[in-house]
Amino acid sequence: MDVAVYSTKSYDRSFLDAANARDGARHRLIYFEPRLGPDTATLAAGSNAVCAFVNDRLERATIAILSRHGLKLVVLRSTGFNNVDLTAARQCGLTIARVPAYSPEAVAEHTVALILALDHKIHRAYARVREGNFALDGLLGFNIAGRTFGVVGTGKIGMTVARIMRAFGCTVLAYDPKPDPDLQATGGRYVPLPDLLAQADIISLHCPLTPETRHLIDSRAIKRMKPGVMLINTSRGAVIDTKAVIAGLKSGKIGYLGLDVYEEEGDLFFEDLSDQVLEDDVFARLLTFPNVLITGHQGFFTTEALTAIAETTIANLTSFEETGRAIYEVSTDMLG
Ligand code: NAD
């Protein structure tokens, strides 16, 4: 199949080309740097399929253009599919496929890296030591052992984080509308979300972005939290209301914030903007807090994860070519 690959970086090319070669090089991958959206969708004209990433905008207008050009398949290089209008895709007869699981350890370990770095203030210590400042004032941390860890969403990533935090000696509380019986085996227990928010010293978000989880962490949720709580989000940016979180940071209610995702990350992440003026004032405000640590959606960025993403993406393409069905199709039923 001829595949228009959007939001391509050099690392996407090398992992996708290697996976395609292992599969007999049966697909012609045509790489485009721009993000997919209504203004770039026509680049896919003449291709049989589109390959998209997390900040590609598969809204109704984009889907209509792809459909007009006769495209029948979009393979996502991601687990999340919140950037796709699934109803429009169904109406246009466009199959959407994704990578349901690739390496939960990649994102889970990145989550724990944020927790430890914030607690021990590694980001600040690194800068100080390089400047010859060996003073410890302001770097006081706390022991993770004995603390209560709250995990929101106990799917593949949330469960992996829960296991690691148990191994650190935390009490693990969890909330998920679809509880997983395996949580008990890891020593954790399910509680209602308000109880988790009220009792946890560290709260980590691992649910998908859906209409129900949009701004799940808003000012009401923050009000329930312990003073000085650590909040970590490596799921999707809009699960938290960033302005409410900034108010929580200013009041001191939120003592630590670790983010790998941001509500408006589409205009920022994955690009080198270091010589440009930052136009997003909310993001700029976040960067002013000493107790905020932000990474640019890199939780998935390990060799193992990129290999698995590329292999599943190629397998989805090959399956669709051979049978008319991708292996991991996404449907509107998965929204609720
Ligand atoms: P998963 O589907 O295995 O798990 C998601 C869990 O969230 C499920 O158990 C589900 O029941 C639960 N959930 C649904 N609605 C909920 C709600 N209202 N409250 C609490 N829990 C709810 O997904 P996963 O592989 O563990 O990934 C989790 C999320 O992490 C993805 O949806 C994606 O948005 C994000 N992600 C981020 C990166 C990154 O690089 N930062 C990489 C991969 C995935």
Short mmCIF file of C-alpha atoms and ligand atoms in Angstrom, two decimals:
data_model
loop_
_atom_site.label_atom_id
_atom_site.label_comp_id
_atom_site.label_asym_id
_atom_site.label_seq_id
_atom_site.Cartn_x
_atom_site.Cartn_y
_atom_site.Cartn_z
CA MET A 1 0.00 0.00 0.00
CA ASP A 2 1.05 3.61 -0.52
CA VAL A 3 0.89 5.28 2.88
CA ALA A 4 0.99 9.03 3.59
CA VAL A 5 2.83 9.32 6.92
CA TYR A 6 2.20 12.62 8.73
CA SER A 7 4.09 14.38 11.56
CA THR A 8 7.22 12.51 10.56
CA LYS A 9 10.49 12.94 12.43
CA SER A 10 13.76 11.18 11.56
CA TYR A 11 13.17 8.61 14.32
CA ASP A 12 9.72 7.75 12.88
CA ARG A 13 11.32 7.08 9.50
CA SER A 14 14.02 4.81 10.85
CA PHE A 15 11.71 2.69 13.04
CA LEU A 16 8.91 2.48 10.40
CA ASP A 17 11.36 1.69 7.56
CA ALA A 18 12.95 -1.08 9.65
CA ALA A 19 9.55 -2.61 10.55
CA ASN A 20 8.41 -2.36 6.91
CA ALA A 21 11.63 -4.08 5.74
CA ARG A 22 11.10 -6.91 8.26
CA ASP A 23 7.59 -7.34 6.73
CA GLY A 24 8.97 -7.70 3.20
CA ALA A 25 8.88 -3.98 2.36
CA ARG A 26 5.39 -4.37 0.97
CA HIS A 27 4.33 -0.79 1.74
CA ARG A 28 5.57 2.44 0.17
CA LEU A 29 5.83 4.91 3.02
CA ILE A 30 5.63 8.53 1.88
CA TYR A 31 6.84 10.81 4.65
CA PHE A 32 5.45 14.27 5.37
CA GLU A 33 6.71 16.56 8.12
CA PRO A 34 3.51 18.63 8.59
CA ARG A 35 0.75 17.69 10.95
CA LEU A 36 -2.42 16.29 9.43
CA GLY A 37 -5.34 18.70 9.41
CA PRO A 38 -7.81 20.18 6.92
CA ASP A 39 -5.06 22.27 5.29
CA THR A 40 -2.64 19.34 4.75
CA ALA A 41 -5.04 16.44 4.12
CA THR A 42 -4.75 16.74 0.32
CA LEU A 43 -1.08 15.67 0.58
CA ALA A 44 -2.52 12.16 1.00
CA ALA A 45 -4.21 12.23 -2.42
CA GLY A 46 -3.12 9.17 -4.39
CA SER A 47 -2.19 7.16 -1.29
CA ASN A 48 -4.17 4.18 -0.02
CA ALA A 49 -3.79 4.92 3.68
CA VAL A 50 -2.77 7.62 6.14
CA CYS A 51 -0.50 7.15 9.16
CA ALA A 52 -1.04 9.75 11.91
CA PHE A 53 0.26 10.67 15.37
CA VAL A 54 -1.10 12.18 18.59
CA ASN A 55 -1.41 15.83 17.55
CA ASP A 56 -2.68 15.20 14.02
CA ARG A 57 -6.21 16.60 13.80
CA LEU A 58 -8.60 14.02 12.44
CA GLU A 59 -11.62 16.25 12.79
CA ARG A 60 -14.67 16.06 10.50
CA ALA A 61 -13.24 18.47 7.90
CA THR A 62 -10.00 16.46 7.61
CA ILE A 63 -11.87 13.16 7.37
CA ALA A 64 -14.15 14.56 4.64
CA ILE A 65 -11.10 15.53 2.54
CA LEU A 66 -9.42 12.14 3.03
CA SER A 67 -12.66 10.43 2.10
CA ARG A 68 -13.06 12.58 -1.03
CA HIS A 69 -9.62 11.39 -2.11
CA GLY A 70 -10.77 7.78 -1.76
CA LEU A 71 -8.80 6.92 1.40
CA LYS A 72 -10.21 4.06 3.43
CA LEU A 73 -7.73 3.61 6.29
CA VAL A 74 -5.99 5.70 8.97
CA VAL A 75 -3.43 3.94 11.15
CA LEU A 76 -2.57 5.81 14.33
CA ARG A 77 0.92 5.47 15.79
CA SER A 78 -0.62 5.90 19.25
CA THR A 79 -2.82 4.28 21.88
CA GLY A 80 -5.03 7.33 22.42
CA PHE A 81 -7.55 8.26 19.71
CA ASN A 82 -9.06 11.40 21.26
CA ASN A 83 -7.86 13.40 18.21
CA VAL A 84 -10.20 11.48 15.88
CA ASP A 85 -13.86 12.25 15.17
CA LEU A 86 -14.93 8.59 15.16
CA THR A 87 -18.52 9.40 14.20
CA ALA A 88 -17.36 11.29 11.10
CA ALA A 89 -14.95 8.44 10.25
CA ARG A 90 -17.75 5.87 10.48
CA GLN A 91 -20.06 8.00 8.33
CA CYS A 92 -17.32 8.37 5.68
CA GLY A 93 -16.46 4.65 5.75
CA LEU A 94 -12.93 5.37 7.01
CA THR A 95 -11.40 2.63 9.15
CA ILE A 96 -9.33 3.90 12.10
CA ALA A 97 -6.73 1.60 13.63
CA ARG A 98 -4.33 2.19 16.51
CA VAL A 99 -1.56 0.64 18.60
CA PRO A 100 -3.48 -0.50 21.70
CA ALA A 101 -0.39 -1.50 23.68
CA TYR A 102 3.26 -1.09 22.93
CA SER A 103 5.33 -0.70 26.02
CA PRO A 104 3.48 0.37 29.14
CA GLU A 105 6.84 0.31 30.93
CA ALA A 106 8.08 3.24 28.81
CA VAL A 107 5.37 5.64 30.01
CA ALA A 108 5.23 4.11 33.50
CA GLU A 109 8.97 4.56 34.03
CA HIS A 110 8.80 8.13 32.71
CA THR A 111 6.01 8.81 35.20
CA VAL A 112 8.17 7.52 38.05
CA ALA A 113 11.09 9.59 36.73
CA LEU A 114 8.94 12.73 37.05
CA ILE A 115 7.88 11.75 40.59
CA LEU A 116 11.46 11.15 41.76
CA ALA A 117 12.89 14.20 40.00
CA LEU A 118 10.25 16.50 41.51
CA ASP A 119 10.61 15.00 44.98
CA HIS A 120 14.41 15.18 45.03
CA LYS A 121 14.41 18.40 42.96
CA ILE A 122 16.87 16.91 40.49
CA HIS A 123 16.00 19.56 37.88
CA ARG A 124 17.04 22.32 40.27
CA ALA A 125 20.05 20.49 41.70
CA TYR A 126 21.38 19.82 38.18
CA ALA A 127 21.35 23.54 37.32
CA ARG A 128 22.82 24.57 40.69
CA VAL A 129 25.73 22.14 40.68
CA ARG A 130 26.73 23.17 37.15
CA GLU A 131 26.98 26.76 38.40
CA GLY A 132 29.09 25.78 41.38
CA ASN A 133 26.22 26.26 43.82
CA PHE A 134 26.29 23.35 46.27
CA ALA A 135 23.84 24.84 48.81
CA LEU A 136 20.98 22.53 49.78
CA ASP A 137 18.41 25.14 50.88
CA GLY A 138 15.25 24.66 48.85
CA LEU A 139 16.10 21.11 47.83
CA LEU A 140 14.44 19.31 50.77
CA GLY A 141 12.58 16.19 49.60
CA PHE A 142 10.45 13.50 51.22
CA ASN A 143 10.65 9.71 51.41
CA ILE A 144 8.35 8.04 48.89
CA ALA A 145 8.18 4.92 51.11
CA GLY A 146 5.20 5.10 53.44
CA ARG A 147 3.33 7.66 51.30
CA THR A 148 -0.07 7.13 49.72
CA PHE A 149 -0.03 6.91 45.94
CA GLY A 150 -3.28 7.45 44.03
CA VAL A 151 -3.59 6.10 40.48
CA VAL A 152 -6.47 7.25 38.29
CA GLY A 153 -6.96 4.68 35.53
CA THR A 154 -5.61 1.18 36.06
CA GLY A 155 -5.12 0.08 32.47
CA LYS A 156 -1.77 -1.12 31.17
CA ILE A 157 0.23 1.98 32.15
CA GLY A 158 -1.59 2.73 35.43
CA MET A 159 -1.13 -0.87 36.65
CA THR A 160 2.57 -0.80 35.79
CA VAL A 161 3.03 2.47 37.72
CA ALA A 162 1.03 1.01 40.65
CA ARG A 163 3.36 -2.01 40.82
CA ILE A 164 6.46 0.19 40.82
CA MET A 165 5.05 2.48 43.53
CA ARG A 166 4.12 -0.54 45.68
CA ALA A 167 7.72 -1.70 45.36
CA PHE A 168 8.79 1.72 46.71
CA GLY A 169 6.68 0.99 49.80
CA CYS A 170 3.63 3.15 49.04
CA THR A 171 0.03 2.46 49.96
CA VAL A 172 -1.67 2.31 46.56
CA LEU A 173 -5.21 3.63 46.11
CA ALA A 174 -6.87 3.39 42.70
CA TYR A 175 -9.89 4.64 40.86
CA ASP A 176 -11.20 3.18 37.60
CA PRO A 177 -14.82 2.74 36.48
CA LYS A 178 -13.73 -0.71 35.24
CA PRO A 179 -11.70 -2.15 38.13
CA ASP A 180 -9.04 -4.76 37.36
CA PRO A 181 -9.00 -7.69 39.85
CA ASP A 182 -5.20 -7.88 39.44
CA LEU A 183 -4.80 -4.63 41.38
CA GLN A 184 -5.35 -6.43 44.68
CA ALA A 185 -2.48 -8.80 43.86
CA THR A 186 -0.19 -5.78 43.62
CA GLY A 187 -1.35 -4.73 47.10
CA GLY A 188 -3.51 -1.84 45.94
CA ARG A 189 -7.22 -1.17 46.54
CA TYR A 190 -9.97 0.66 44.71
CA VAL A 191 -11.68 3.63 46.33
CA PRO A 192 -14.12 6.24 44.98
CA LEU A 193 -12.37 9.13 43.19
CA PRO A 194 -13.17 11.73 45.92
CA ASP A 195 -11.52 9.46 48.53
CA LEU A 196 -8.44 8.99 46.36
CA LEU A 197 -8.15 12.74 45.84
CA ALA A 198 -8.50 13.38 49.59
CA GLN A 199 -6.02 10.73 50.79
CA ALA A 200 -3.21 10.57 48.23
CA ASP A 201 0.14 12.32 48.66
CA ILE A 202 0.93 11.67 44.99
CA ILE A 203 -1.79 11.49 42.31
CA SER A 204 -0.98 10.14 38.86
CA LEU A 205 -3.37 10.22 35.90
CA HIS A 206 -3.51 7.29 33.45
CA CYS A 207 -7.02 7.42 31.98
CA PRO A 208 -7.76 8.19 28.32
CA LEU A 209 -9.12 11.58 27.29
CA THR A 210 -12.87 11.17 26.74
CA PRO A 211 -15.83 13.56 27.22
CA GLU A 212 -16.06 12.16 30.81
CA THR A 213 -12.40 12.66 31.68
CA ARG A 214 -11.97 16.12 30.09
CA HIS A 215 -11.02 18.42 33.02
CA LEU A 216 -11.47 15.53 35.48
CA ILE A 217 -8.98 17.47 37.59
CA ASP A 218 -10.70 20.85 37.91
CA SER A 219 -10.90 23.35 40.78
CA ARG A 220 -13.43 21.18 42.66
CA ALA A 221 -11.19 18.13 42.44
CA ILE A 222 -8.15 20.18 43.50
CA LYS A 223 -10.08 21.50 46.51
CA ARG A 224 -10.46 17.91 47.79
CA MET A 225 -6.70 17.21 47.61
CA LYS A 226 -4.21 17.24 50.48
CA PRO A 227 -2.23 20.46 50.87
CA GLY A 228 1.10 20.10 49.08
CA VAL A 229 -0.05 17.17 46.93
CA MET A 230 2.07 16.01 44.00
CA LEU A 231 0.08 15.81 40.73
CA ILE A 232 1.44 13.93 37.72
CA ASN A 233 -0.11 13.78 34.27
CA THR A 234 1.36 11.59 31.54
CA SER A 235 -2.00 10.67 29.96
CA ARG A 236 -3.52 13.51 27.90
CA GLY A 237 -3.27 17.24 28.64
CA ALA A 238 -6.96 18.05 28.78
CA VAL A 239 -7.60 15.56 31.60
CA ILE A 240 -6.57 18.48 33.80
CA ASP A 241 -7.88 22.03 33.68
CA THR A 242 -4.53 23.81 33.40
CA LYS A 243 -5.83 27.17 34.65
CA ALA A 244 -7.29 25.51 37.77
CA VAL A 245 -3.97 23.75 38.35
CA ILE A 246 -2.10 27.07 38.06
CA ALA A 247 -4.44 28.50 40.72
CA GLY A 248 -3.68 25.42 42.87
CA LEU A 249 0.06 25.98 42.45
CA LYS A 250 -0.23 29.67 43.33
CA SER A 251 -2.16 28.90 46.53
CA GLY A 252 0.31 26.15 47.49
CA LYS A 253 -2.42 23.50 47.47
CA ILE A 254 -0.50 21.71 44.73
CA GLY A 255 3.06 21.27 45.98
CA TYR A 256 4.49 19.59 42.88
CA LEU A 257 3.34 19.26 39.29
CA GLY A 258 4.82 16.86 36.73
CA LEU A 259 3.52 16.95 33.17
CA ASP A 260 4.40 15.06 30.02
CA VAL A 261 1.28 16.31 28.24
CA TYR A 262 -0.44 19.68 27.96
CA GLU A 263 -3.90 20.75 26.83
CA GLU A 264 -2.59 22.93 23.98
CA GLU A 265 0.55 20.90 23.24
CA GLY A 266 -0.31 20.64 19.52
CA ASP A 267 1.17 24.09 18.91
CA LEU A 268 4.34 23.39 20.90
CA PHE A 269 5.49 19.84 21.38
CA PHE A 270 7.75 17.83 19.08
CA GLU A 271 9.24 21.03 17.53
CA ASP A 272 12.36 23.08 18.33
CA LEU A 273 10.91 26.51 19.14
CA SER A 274 13.91 27.66 21.16
CA ASP A 275 14.52 30.78 19.04
CA GLN A 276 10.89 31.88 19.00
CA VAL A 277 8.74 33.92 21.38
CA LEU A 278 6.47 31.65 23.39
CA GLU A 279 2.94 32.77 22.59
CA ASP A 280 1.07 30.50 24.99
CA ASP A 281 0.76 32.56 28.21
CA VAL A 282 -0.70 29.67 30.22
CA PHE A 283 2.24 27.43 29.36
CA ALA A 284 4.64 30.30 30.01
CA ARG A 285 3.12 30.73 33.51
CA LEU A 286 3.61 27.03 34.23
CA LEU A 287 7.30 27.37 33.40
CA THR A 288 7.76 30.03 36.10
CA PHE A 289 7.08 27.67 39.03
CA PRO A 290 10.12 26.05 40.64
CA ASN A 291 8.01 23.02 41.60
CA VAL A 292 6.79 22.26 38.07
CA LEU A 293 8.59 19.81 35.79
CA ILE A 294 7.43 19.48 32.19
CA THR A 295 8.59 17.12 29.46
CA GLY A 296 7.31 17.39 25.88
CA HIS A 297 5.27 14.19 25.46
CA GLN A 298 8.25 11.86 25.57
CA GLY A 299 6.87 9.09 27.80
CA PHE A 300 6.61 6.76 24.79
CA PHE A 301 10.09 7.62 23.55
CA THR A 302 12.12 4.47 24.16
CA THR A 303 13.68 2.09 21.64
CA GLU A 304 11.38 -0.72 22.77
CA ALA A 305 8.23 1.40 22.45
CA LEU A 306 9.13 2.86 19.03
CA THR A 307 9.95 -0.64 17.72
CA ALA A 308 6.60 -1.98 18.95
CA ILE A 309 4.66 1.05 17.61
CA ALA A 310 6.24 0.65 14.16
CA GLU A 311 5.64 -3.12 14.06
CA THR A 312 1.96 -2.83 15.04
CA THR A 313 1.45 0.02 12.57
CA ILE A 314 2.89 -2.07 9.71
CA ALA A 315 0.85 -5.10 10.88
CA ASN A 316 -2.35 -2.99 10.80
CA LEU A 317 -1.53 -1.90 7.22
CA THR A 318 -0.70 -5.43 6.05
CA SER A 319 -3.80 -6.91 7.62
CA PHE A 320 -6.04 -4.29 5.99
CA GLU A 321 -4.40 -4.91 2.62
CA GLU A 322 -4.88 -8.67 2.89
CA THR A 323 -8.28 -8.95 4.61
CA GLY A 324 -9.96 -5.54 4.45
CA ARG A 325 -9.72 -5.31 8.27
CA ALA A 326 -6.95 -3.80 10.40
CA ILE A 327 -5.93 -5.80 13.47
CA TYR A 328 -6.65 -3.11 16.04
CA GLU A 329 -9.59 -1.12 14.79
CA VAL A 330 -11.10 1.71 16.85
CA SER A 331 -14.88 2.12 16.94
CA THR A 332 -17.36 4.56 18.44
CA ASP A 333 -18.34 1.80 20.97
CA MET A 334 -14.93 2.35 22.63
CA LEU A 335 -15.86 5.91 23.59
CA GLY A 336 -18.17 5.03 26.47
P1 NAD B 1 -5.57 1.57 28.82
O1 NAD B 1 -6.71 1.61 27.85
O2 NAD B 1 -4.87 0.26 29.03
O3 NAD B 1 -6.05 2.08 30.27
C1 NAD B 1 -6.88 3.18 30.46
C2 NAD B 1 -7.67 2.93 31.76
O4 NAD B 1 -8.37 4.12 32.08
C3 NAD B 1 -8.72 1.80 31.61
O5 NAD B 1 -8.57 0.86 32.66
C4 NAD B 1 -10.04 2.54 31.72
O6 NAD B 1 -11.08 1.77 32.33
C5 NAD B 1 -9.63 3.73 32.59
N1 NAD B 1 -10.59 4.83 32.57
C6 NAD B 1 -11.50 5.16 31.61
N2 NAD B 1 -12.24 6.20 32.03
C7 NAD B 1 -11.81 6.52 33.28
C8 NAD B 1 -12.20 7.50 34.23
N3 NAD B 1 -13.22 8.34 33.99
N4 NAD B 1 -11.54 7.55 35.41
C9 NAD B 1 -10.53 6.68 35.67
N5 NAD B 1 -10.13 5.73 34.81
C10 NAD B 1 -10.75 5.65 33.62
O7 NAD B 1 -4.54 2.67 28.34
P2 NAD B 1 -2.99 2.79 28.70
O8 NAD B 1 -2.19 2.09 27.66
O9 NAD B 1 -2.76 2.46 30.14
O10 NAD B 1 -2.78 4.37 28.44
C11 NAD B 1 -3.40 5.32 29.28
C12 NAD B 1 -3.33 6.67 28.61
O11 NAD B 1 -1.98 7.12 28.59
C13 NAD B 1 -3.73 6.65 27.13
O12 NAD B 1 -5.11 6.77 26.92
C14 NAD B 1 -2.98 7.80 26.56
O13 NAD B 1 -3.82 8.93 26.60
C15 NAD B 1 -1.80 7.98 27.51
N6 NAD B 1 -0.51 7.70 26.88
C16 NAD B 1 0.48 8.63 27.01
C17 NAD B 1 1.72 8.40 26.44
C18 NAD B 1 2.86 9.36 26.59
O14 NAD B 1 3.83 9.31 25.82
N7 NAD B 1 2.82 10.27 27.55
C19 NAD B 1 1.95 7.20 25.75
C20 NAD B 1 0.93 6.27 25.67
C21 NAD B 1 -0.29 6.52 26.24
#
